[in-house]
Short mmCIF file of C-alpha atoms in Angstrom, two decimals:
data_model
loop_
_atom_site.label_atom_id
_atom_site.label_comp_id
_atom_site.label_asym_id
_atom_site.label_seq_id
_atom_site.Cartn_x
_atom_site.Cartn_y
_atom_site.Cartn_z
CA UNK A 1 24.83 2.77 -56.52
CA UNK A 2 27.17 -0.14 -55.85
CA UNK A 3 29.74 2.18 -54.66
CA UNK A 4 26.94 3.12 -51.78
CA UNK A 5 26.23 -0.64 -51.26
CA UNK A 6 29.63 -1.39 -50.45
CA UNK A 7 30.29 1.69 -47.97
CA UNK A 8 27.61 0.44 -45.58
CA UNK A 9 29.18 -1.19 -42.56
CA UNK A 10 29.03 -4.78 -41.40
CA UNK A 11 26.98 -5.79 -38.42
CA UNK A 12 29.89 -7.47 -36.95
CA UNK A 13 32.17 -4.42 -37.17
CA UNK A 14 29.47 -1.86 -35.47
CA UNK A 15 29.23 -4.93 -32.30
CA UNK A 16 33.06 -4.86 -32.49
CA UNK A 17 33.29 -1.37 -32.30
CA UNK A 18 33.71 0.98 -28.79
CA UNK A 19 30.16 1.62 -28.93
CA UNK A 20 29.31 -1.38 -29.81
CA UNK A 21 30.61 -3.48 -27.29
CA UNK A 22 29.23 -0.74 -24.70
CA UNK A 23 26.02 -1.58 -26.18
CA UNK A 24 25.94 -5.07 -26.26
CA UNK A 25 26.31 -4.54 -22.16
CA UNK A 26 23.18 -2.79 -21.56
CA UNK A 27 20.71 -4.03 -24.14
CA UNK A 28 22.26 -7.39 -24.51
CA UNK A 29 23.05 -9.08 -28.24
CA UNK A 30 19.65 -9.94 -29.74
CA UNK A 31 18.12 -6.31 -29.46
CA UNK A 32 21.37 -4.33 -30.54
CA UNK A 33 21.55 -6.64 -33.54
CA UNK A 34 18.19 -6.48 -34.45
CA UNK A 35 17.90 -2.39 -34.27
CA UNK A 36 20.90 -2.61 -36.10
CA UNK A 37 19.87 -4.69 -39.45
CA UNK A 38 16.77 -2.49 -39.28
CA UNK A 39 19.09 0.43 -40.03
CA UNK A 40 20.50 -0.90 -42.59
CA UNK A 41 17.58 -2.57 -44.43
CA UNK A 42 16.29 1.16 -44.30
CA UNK A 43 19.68 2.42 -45.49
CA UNK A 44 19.81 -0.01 -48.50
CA UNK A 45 16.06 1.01 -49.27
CA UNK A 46 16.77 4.87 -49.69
CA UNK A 47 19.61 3.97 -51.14
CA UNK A 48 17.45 1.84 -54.20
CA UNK A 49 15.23 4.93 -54.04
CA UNK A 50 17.35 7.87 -53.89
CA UNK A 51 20.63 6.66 -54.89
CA UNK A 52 22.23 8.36 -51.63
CA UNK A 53 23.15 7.27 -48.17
CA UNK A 54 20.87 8.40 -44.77
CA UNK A 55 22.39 11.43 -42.72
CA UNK A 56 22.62 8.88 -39.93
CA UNK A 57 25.66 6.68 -41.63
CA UNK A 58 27.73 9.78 -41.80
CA UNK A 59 28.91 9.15 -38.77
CA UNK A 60 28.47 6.45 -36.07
CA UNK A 61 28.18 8.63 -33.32
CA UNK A 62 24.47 9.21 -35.17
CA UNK A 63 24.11 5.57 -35.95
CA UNK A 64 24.57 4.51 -32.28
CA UNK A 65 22.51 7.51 -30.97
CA UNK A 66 19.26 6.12 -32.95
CA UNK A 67 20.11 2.69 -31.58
CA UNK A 68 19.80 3.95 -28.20
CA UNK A 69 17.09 6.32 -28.64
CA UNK A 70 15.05 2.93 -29.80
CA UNK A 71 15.95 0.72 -27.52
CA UNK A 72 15.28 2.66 -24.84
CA UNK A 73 11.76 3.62 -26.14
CA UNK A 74 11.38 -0.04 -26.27
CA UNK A 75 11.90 -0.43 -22.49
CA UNK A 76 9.61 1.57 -21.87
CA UNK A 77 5.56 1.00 -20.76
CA UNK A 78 3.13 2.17 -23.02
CA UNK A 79 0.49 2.43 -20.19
CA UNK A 80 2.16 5.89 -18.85
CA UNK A 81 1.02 8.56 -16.37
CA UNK A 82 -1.59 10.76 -17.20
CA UNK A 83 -2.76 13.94 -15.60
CA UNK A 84 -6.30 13.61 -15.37
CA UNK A 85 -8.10 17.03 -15.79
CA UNK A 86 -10.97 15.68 -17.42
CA UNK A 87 -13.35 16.80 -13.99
CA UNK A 88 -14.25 13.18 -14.26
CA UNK A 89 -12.95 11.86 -11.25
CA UNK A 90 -13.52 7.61 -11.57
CA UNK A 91 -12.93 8.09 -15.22
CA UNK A 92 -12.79 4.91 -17.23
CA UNK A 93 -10.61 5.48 -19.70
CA UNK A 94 -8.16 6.65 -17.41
CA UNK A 95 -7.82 3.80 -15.07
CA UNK A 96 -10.83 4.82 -12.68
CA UNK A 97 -9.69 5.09 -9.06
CA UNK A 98 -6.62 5.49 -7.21
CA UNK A 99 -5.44 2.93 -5.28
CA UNK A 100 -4.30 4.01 -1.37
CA UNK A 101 -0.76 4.13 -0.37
CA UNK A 102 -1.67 0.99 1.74
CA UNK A 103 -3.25 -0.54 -0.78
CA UNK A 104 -0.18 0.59 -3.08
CA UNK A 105 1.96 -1.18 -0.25
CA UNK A 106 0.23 -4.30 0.14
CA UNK A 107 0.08 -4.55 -3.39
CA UNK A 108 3.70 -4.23 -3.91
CA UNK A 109 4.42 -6.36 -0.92
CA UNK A 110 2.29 -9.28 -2.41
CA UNK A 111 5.00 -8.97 -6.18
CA UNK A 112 8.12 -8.80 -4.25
CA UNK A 113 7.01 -11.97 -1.88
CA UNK A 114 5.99 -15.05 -1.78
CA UNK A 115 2.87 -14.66 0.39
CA UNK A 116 0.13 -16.98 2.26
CA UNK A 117 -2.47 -16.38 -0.46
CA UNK A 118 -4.25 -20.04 -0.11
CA UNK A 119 -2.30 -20.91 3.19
CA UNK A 120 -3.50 -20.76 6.97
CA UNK A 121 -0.63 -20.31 8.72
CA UNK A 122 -2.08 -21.11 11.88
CA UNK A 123 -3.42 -24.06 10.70
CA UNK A 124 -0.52 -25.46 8.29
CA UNK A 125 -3.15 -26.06 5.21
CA UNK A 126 -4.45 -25.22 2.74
CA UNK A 127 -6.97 -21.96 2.67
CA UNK A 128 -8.66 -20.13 0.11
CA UNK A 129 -8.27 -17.29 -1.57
CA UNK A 130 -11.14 -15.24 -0.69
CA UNK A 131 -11.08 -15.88 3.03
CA UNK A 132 -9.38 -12.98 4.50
CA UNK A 133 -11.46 -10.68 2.03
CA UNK A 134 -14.49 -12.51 2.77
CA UNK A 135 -14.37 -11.91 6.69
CA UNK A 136 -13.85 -8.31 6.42
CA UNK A 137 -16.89 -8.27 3.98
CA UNK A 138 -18.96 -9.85 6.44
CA UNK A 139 -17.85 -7.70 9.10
CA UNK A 140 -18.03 -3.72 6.82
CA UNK A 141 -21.99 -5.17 5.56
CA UNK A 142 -23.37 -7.64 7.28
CA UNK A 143 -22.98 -10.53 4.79
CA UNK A 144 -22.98 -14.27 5.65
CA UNK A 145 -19.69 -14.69 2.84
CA UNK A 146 -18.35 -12.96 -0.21
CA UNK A 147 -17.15 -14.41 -3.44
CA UNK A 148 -14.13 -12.37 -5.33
CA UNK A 149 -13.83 -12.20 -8.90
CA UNK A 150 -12.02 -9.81 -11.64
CA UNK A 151 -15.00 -7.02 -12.33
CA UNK A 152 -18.67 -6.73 -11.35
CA UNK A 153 -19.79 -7.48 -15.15
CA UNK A 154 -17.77 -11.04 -14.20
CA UNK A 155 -19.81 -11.12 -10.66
CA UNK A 156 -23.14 -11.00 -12.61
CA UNK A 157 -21.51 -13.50 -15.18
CA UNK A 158 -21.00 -15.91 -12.27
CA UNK A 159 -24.45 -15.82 -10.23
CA UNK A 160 -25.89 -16.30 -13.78
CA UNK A 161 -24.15 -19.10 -14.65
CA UNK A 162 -24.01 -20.81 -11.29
CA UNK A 163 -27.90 -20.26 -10.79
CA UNK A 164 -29.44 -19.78 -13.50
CA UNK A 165 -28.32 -21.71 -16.74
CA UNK A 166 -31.38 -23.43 -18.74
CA UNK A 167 -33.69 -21.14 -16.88
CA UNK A 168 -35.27 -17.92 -16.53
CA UNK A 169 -34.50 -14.56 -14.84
CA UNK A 170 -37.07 -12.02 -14.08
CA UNK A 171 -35.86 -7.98 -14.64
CA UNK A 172 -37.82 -4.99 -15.04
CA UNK A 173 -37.16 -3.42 -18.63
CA UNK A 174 -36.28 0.12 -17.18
CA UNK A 175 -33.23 -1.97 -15.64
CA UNK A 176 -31.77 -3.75 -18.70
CA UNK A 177 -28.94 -1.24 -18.78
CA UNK A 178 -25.91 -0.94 -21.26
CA UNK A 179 -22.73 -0.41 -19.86
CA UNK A 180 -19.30 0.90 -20.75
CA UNK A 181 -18.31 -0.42 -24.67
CA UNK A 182 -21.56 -1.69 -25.50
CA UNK A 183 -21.89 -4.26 -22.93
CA UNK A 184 -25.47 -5.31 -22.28
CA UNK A 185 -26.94 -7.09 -19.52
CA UNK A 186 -29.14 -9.08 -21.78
CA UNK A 187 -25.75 -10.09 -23.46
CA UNK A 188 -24.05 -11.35 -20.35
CA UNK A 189 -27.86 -13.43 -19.65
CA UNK A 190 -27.31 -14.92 -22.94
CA UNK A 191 -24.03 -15.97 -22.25
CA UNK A 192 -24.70 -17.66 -18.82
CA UNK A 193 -27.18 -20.00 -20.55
CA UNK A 194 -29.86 -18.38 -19.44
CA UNK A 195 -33.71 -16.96 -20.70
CA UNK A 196 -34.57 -12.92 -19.93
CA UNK A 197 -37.78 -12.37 -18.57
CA UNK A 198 -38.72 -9.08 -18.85
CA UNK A 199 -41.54 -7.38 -17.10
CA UNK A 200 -42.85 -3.57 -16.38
CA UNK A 201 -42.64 -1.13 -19.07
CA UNK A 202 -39.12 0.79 -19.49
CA UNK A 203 -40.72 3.76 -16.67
CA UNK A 204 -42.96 1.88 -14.74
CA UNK A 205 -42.82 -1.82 -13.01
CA UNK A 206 -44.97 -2.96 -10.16
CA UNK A 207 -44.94 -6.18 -8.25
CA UNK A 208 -47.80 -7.90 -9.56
CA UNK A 209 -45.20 -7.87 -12.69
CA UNK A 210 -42.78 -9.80 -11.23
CA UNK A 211 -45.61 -12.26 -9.90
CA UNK A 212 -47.55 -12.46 -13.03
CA UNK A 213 -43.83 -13.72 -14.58
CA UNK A 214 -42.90 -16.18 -12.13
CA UNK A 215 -43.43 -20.18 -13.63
CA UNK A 216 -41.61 -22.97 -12.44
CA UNK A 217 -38.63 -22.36 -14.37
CA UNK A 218 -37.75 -19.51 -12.85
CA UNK A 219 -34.19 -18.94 -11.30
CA UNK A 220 -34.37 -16.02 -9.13
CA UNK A 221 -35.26 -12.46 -9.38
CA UNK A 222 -32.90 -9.55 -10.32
CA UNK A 223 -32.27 -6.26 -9.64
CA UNK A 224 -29.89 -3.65 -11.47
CA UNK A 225 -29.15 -0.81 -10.63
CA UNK A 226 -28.87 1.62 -13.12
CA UNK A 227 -25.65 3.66 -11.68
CA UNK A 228 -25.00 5.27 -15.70
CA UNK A 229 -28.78 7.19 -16.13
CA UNK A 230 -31.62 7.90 -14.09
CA UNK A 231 -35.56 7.92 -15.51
CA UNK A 232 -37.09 10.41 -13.86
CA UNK A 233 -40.97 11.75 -14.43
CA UNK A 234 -43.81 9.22 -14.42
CA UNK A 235 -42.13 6.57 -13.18
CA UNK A 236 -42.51 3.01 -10.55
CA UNK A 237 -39.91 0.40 -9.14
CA UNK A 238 -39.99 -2.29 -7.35
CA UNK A 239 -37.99 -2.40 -4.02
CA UNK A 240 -35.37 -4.99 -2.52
CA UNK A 241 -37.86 -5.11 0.21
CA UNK A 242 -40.57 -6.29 -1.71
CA UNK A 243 -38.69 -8.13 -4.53
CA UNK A 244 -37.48 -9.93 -1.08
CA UNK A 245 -40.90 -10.48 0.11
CA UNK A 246 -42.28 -12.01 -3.15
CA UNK A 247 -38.68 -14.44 -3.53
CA UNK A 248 -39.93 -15.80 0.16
CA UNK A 249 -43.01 -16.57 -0.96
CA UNK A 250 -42.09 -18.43 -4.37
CA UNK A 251 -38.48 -19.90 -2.39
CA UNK A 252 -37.26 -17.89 -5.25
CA UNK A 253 -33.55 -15.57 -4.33
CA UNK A 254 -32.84 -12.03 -4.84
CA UNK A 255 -30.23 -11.02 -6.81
CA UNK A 256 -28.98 -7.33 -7.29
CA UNK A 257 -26.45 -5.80 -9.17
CA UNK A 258 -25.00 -2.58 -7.55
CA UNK A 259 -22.54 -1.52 -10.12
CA UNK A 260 -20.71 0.94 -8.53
CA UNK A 261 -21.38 -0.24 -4.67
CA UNK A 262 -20.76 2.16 -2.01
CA UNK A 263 -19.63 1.14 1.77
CA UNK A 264 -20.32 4.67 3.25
CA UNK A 265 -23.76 7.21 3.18
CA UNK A 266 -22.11 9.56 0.72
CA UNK A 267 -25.08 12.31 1.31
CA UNK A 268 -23.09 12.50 4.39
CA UNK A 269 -20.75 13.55 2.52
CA UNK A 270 -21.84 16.15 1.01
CA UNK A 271 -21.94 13.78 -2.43
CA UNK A 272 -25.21 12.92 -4.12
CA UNK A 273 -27.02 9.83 -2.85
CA UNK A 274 -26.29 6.11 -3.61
CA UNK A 275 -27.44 3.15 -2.29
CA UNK A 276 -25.33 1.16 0.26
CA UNK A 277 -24.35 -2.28 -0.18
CA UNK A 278 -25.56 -2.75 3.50
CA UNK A 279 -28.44 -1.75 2.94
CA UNK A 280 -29.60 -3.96 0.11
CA UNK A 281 -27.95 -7.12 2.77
CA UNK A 282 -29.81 -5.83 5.62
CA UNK A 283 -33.24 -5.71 3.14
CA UNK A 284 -32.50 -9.81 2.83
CA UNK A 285 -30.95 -9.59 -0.80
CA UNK A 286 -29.54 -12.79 -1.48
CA UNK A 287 -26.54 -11.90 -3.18
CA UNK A 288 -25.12 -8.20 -4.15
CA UNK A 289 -22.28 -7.65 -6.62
CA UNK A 290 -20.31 -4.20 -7.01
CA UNK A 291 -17.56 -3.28 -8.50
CA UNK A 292 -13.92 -2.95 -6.40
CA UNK A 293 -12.79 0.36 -8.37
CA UNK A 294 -15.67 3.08 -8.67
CA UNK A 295 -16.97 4.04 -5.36
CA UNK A 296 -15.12 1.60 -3.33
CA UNK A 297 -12.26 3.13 -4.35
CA UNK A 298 -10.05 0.15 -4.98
CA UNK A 299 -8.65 -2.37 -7.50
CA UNK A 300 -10.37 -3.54 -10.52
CA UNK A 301 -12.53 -6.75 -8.73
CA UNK A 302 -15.77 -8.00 -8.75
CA UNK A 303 -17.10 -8.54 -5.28
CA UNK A 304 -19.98 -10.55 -4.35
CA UNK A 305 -21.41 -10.72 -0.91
CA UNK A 306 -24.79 -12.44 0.68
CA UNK A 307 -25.60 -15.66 1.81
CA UNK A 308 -22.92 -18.36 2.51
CA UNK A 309 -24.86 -21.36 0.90
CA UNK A 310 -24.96 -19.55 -2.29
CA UNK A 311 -21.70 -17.95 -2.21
CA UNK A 312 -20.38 -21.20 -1.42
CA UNK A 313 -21.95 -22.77 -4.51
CA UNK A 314 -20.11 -20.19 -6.82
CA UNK A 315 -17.08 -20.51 -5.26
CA UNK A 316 -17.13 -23.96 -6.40
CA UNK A 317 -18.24 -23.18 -10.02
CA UNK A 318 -15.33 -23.67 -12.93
CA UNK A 319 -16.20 -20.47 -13.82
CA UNK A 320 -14.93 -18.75 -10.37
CA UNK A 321 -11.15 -20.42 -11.15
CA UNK A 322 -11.37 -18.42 -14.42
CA UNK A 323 -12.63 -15.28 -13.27
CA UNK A 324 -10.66 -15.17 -9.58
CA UNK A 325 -8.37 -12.40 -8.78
CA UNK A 326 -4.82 -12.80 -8.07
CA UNK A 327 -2.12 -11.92 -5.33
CA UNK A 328 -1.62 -8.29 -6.24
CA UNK A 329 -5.65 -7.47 -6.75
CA UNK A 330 -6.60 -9.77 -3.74
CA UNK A 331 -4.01 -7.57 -1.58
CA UNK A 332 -4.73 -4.36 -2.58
CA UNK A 333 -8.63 -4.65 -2.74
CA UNK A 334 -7.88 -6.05 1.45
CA UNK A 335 -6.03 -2.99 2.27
CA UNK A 336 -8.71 -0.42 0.60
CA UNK A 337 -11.51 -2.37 2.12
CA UNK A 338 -9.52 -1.58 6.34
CA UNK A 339 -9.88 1.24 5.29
CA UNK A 340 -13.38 1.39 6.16
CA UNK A 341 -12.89 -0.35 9.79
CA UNK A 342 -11.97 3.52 10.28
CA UNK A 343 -14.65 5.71 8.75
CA UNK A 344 -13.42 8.54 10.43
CA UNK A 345 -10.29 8.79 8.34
CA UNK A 346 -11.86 7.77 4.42
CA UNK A 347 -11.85 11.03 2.96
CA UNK A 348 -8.08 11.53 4.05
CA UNK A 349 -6.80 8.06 3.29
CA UNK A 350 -8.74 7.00 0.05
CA UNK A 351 -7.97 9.21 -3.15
CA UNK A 352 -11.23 8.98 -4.84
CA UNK A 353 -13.17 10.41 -1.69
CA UNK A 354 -10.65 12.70 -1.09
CA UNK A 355 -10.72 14.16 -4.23
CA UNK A 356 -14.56 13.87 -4.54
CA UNK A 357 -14.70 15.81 -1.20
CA UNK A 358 -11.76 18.75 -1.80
CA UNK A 359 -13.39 21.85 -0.82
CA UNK A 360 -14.25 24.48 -3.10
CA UNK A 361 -11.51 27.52 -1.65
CA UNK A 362 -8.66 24.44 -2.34
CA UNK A 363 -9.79 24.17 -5.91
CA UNK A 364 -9.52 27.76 -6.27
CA UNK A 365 -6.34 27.92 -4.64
CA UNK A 366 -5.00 25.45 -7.15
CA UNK A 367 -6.75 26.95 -10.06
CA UNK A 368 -4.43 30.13 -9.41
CA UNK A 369 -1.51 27.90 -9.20
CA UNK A 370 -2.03 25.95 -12.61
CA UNK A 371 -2.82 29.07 -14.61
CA UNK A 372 0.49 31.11 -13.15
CA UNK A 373 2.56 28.29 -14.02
CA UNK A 374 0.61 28.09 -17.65
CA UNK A 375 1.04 31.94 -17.84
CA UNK A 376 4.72 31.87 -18.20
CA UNK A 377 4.97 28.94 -20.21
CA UNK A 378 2.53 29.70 -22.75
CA UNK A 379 2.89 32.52 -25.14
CA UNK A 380 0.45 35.43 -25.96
CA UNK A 381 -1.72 33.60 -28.15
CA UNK A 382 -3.65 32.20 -25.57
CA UNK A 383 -6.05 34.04 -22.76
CA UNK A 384 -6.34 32.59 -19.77
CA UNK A 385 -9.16 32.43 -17.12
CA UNK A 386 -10.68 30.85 -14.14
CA UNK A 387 -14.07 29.44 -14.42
CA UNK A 388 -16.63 27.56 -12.39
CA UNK A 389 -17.02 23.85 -13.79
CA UNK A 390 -19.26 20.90 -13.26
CA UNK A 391 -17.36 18.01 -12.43
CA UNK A 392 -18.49 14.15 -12.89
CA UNK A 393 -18.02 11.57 -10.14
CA UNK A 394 -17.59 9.31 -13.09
CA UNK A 395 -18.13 7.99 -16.66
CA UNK A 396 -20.01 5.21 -15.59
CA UNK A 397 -20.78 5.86 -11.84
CA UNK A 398 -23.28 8.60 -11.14
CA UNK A 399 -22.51 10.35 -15.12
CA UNK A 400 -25.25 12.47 -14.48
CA UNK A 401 -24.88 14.02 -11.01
CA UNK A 402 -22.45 16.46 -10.96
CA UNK A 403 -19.65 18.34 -8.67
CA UNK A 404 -19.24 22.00 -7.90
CA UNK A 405 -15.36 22.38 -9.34
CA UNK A 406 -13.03 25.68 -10.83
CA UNK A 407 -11.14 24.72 -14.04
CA UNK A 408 -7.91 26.98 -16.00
CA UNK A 409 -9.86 27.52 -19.25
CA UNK A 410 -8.04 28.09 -22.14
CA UNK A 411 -8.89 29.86 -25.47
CA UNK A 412 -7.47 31.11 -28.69
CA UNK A 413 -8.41 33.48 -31.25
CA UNK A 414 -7.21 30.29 -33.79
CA UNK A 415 -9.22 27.06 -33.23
CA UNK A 416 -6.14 25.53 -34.98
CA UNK A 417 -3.62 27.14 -32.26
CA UNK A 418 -5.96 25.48 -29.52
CA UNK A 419 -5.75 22.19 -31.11
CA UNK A 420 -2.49 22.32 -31.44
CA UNK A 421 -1.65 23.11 -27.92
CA UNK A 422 -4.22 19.97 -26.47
CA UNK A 423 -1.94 17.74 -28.96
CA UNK A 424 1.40 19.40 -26.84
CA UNK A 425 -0.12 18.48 -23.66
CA UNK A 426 -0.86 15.25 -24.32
CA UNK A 427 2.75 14.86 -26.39
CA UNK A 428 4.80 15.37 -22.49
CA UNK A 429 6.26 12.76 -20.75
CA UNK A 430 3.01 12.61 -18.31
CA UNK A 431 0.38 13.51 -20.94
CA UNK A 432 -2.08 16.41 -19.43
CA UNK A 433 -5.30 15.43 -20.30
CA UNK A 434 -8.32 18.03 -20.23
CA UNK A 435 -11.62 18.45 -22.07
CA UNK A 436 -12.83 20.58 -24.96
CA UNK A 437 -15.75 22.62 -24.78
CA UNK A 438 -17.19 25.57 -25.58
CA UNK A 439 -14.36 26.08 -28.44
CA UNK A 440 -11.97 25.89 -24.80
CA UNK A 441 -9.89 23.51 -23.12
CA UNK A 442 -11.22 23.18 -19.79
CA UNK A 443 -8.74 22.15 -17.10
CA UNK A 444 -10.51 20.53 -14.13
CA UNK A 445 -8.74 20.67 -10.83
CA UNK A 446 -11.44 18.54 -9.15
CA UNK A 447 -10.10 15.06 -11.05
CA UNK A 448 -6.38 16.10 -10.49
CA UNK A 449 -4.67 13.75 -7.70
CA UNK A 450 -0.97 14.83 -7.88
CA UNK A 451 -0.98 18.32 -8.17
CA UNK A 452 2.56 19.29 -7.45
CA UNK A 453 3.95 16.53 -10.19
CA UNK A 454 1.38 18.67 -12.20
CA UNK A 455 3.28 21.75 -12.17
CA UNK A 456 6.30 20.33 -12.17
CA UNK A 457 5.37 18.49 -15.81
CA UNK A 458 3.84 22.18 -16.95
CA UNK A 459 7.28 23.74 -16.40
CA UNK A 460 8.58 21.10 -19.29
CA UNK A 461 6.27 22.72 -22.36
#
């Protein structure tokens, strides 16, 4: 066993050696030396255990071929591309939408520059942040101003703080929704500082609900919309309009949470309905929040818009410096939101309408594709078919309406052969990601955005 100690070679004379120094070029000293010792600790350990050396010190040719095949792993970003086949289109766990290639653009333009993010050139001073955002906002819904912040369950965060801390909201109980990873609106109240009032029953609320609740400790009244279920049969809500109506009379404000927050009448479309962020401004809402990357099809952001002597006052809350967006996120949610100054062109220039829009006869065409270029990659264990499919707008906007769609299902006379092949899909360099129903893996061509890198990826199994 000493004998096997002793052969092991030096630190100093692998960094000395041809490789070595070739090494210590690319990945620089303090990596290469520390890949290196963990080699060796595991060398010495088999050794203690098996009283032998590792197959990789036979040679160094191996020894430096392990070094490289870690430290370039290491380089690497865990956060890689996925193929998203799911049929959920604004799928959470898989990054939601796709930002634009001018959003892409700006975004990229804001890292590689220095840019005038709190600067008015014209004026040679200081500006804020949410300026340029907060014109365009005004313009696209009508809004007197609009706050920016880093997601919509921040936006609610904010107003809550801001306007309500010590006191009491009013909600209906059929709007006390639970979002993605068990985060509860009641939760984010009890973190502003602030007492839930709830009123109605969880199907039914009427007005004189919201009255009977008011006292004079009462912040404002809140809306929510619930964007992740629908309650449908005997049912009664109270509208902006009248929520409006009542706040007027009490001096109390409106406050509604949109979630997902569309800019455009997506019936017209062809989509299922949602309501417009315009339209709850033009109703006399005081303040809306939405989200920047469901509908909108943008960056991750919060976005607040309504009445500039509120908007002003959470702009000047400690809470907005903590929750405000930066360069990258303030530049690409501008770009997506031009887009709209040209309605004409959204369903060509945004990738979530685009692909929520894709006509039936393209998915089919690319159906065909897909399973050709699975057909001679996959072996004869595995029968093949196109299928109709619902597809999902998304996991947590609009779950439960669904899109007309053609999927490449996949089954196996072995459940275990199926399994196995979902784990080799997700194993390639861009990870194909699909769902499994139906004892099938379904393979959704509505959710898909770059279709040609898809085949190109299926030609490497």
């Amino acid at each position: 066993m000493h004998t096997l100690f002793r052969s092991l070679p030096s630190i100093d004379k692998l960094l000395n050696s041809p490789q070595g120094v070739g090494f210590l070029e690319k990945f620089g000293r303090t990596a290469v030396t520390a890949e290196l010792r963990l080699l060796l600790e595991q060398a010495r350990n088999q050794i203690q255990q098996q009283q032998r050396l590792p197959d990789y010190l036979q040679n160094s040719e191996q020894i430096w071929s392990l070094v490289e095949q870690k430290l370039t792993q290491n380089q690497q970003v865990a956060m890689k591309r996925v193929f998203n086949l799911t049929g959920t289109v604004l799928h959470t766990n898989l990054g939601r939408g796709l930002w634009s290639a001018q959003a892409v653009k700006a975004a990229t333009t804001a890292m590689r520059n220095n840019v005038a993010l709190e600067f008015d050139i014209a004026q040679g001073k200081r500006s804020h942040r949410d300026l340029e955002i907060s014109q365009l906002l005004q313009q696209l819904t009508g809004a007197e101003s609009a706050c920016i912040v880093n997601n919509n369950a921040a936006a609610v965060l904010l107003m809550l703080a801001t306007f309500a801390q010590g006191k009491e909201v009013i909600i209906s109980r059929g709007e006390l929704v639970e979002i993605g990873g068990a985060f509860r609106i009641p939760d984010i109240m009890a973190q502003a500082g602030c007492k839930l009032v709830e009123v109605g029953t969880t199907n039914r609320t009427h007005l004189r609900d919201y009255r009977n609740a008011i006292t004079e400790n009462t912040a404002f009244l809140m809306k929510v919309h619930s964007s992740n279920f629908h309650i449908q049969g005997f049912t009664a809500s109270v509208s902006e309009e009248e929520l409006v109506a009542l706040g007027k009379e009490f001096n109390l404000p409106v406050i509604t949470d949109l979630g997902s927050g569309s800019l455009v009448d997506l019936q017209a479309l062809g989509l299922p309905a949602e309501p417009m962020v315009q339209q709850k401004v033009a109703a006399g809402v005081d303040l809306v929040s939405f989200s920047g990357d469901k509908l909108l099809g943008g960056p991750q952001a919060g976005v607040i818009v309504g009445k500039k002597a509120l908007i002003d006052q959470l702009q000047q809350h400690p809470l907005k410096r903590v929750l405000r967006c930066d360069k990258v996120i303030l530049s690409g949610l501008e770009a997506t939101l031009r887009h709209y100054l040209f309605p004409e062109r959204l369903c060509e220039d945004l990738p979530t309408l685009h692909l929520l829009t894709q006509p039936l006869e393209t998915l089919q065409i690319k159906a065909e594709q897909l399973k050709n270029a699975l057909c001679k990659r996959l072996d004869s264990r595995y029968f093949l078919q196109i299928e109709p499919s619902l597809a999902q707008i998304g996991s947590g906007a609009l779950p439960s309406e669904t899109l007309d769609s053609f999927a490449v299902t996949i089954s196996a006379p072995n459940q275990t052969d199926l399994l196995a092949l979902d784990t080799q899909f997700k194993a390639l360099a861009s990870p194909i990601i699909g769902r499994i129903a139906q004892q099938k893996i379904w393979l959704d061509l509505r959710s898909v955005a770059e279709f040609d890198a898809l085949l190109t990826e299926v030609e490497t199994l």
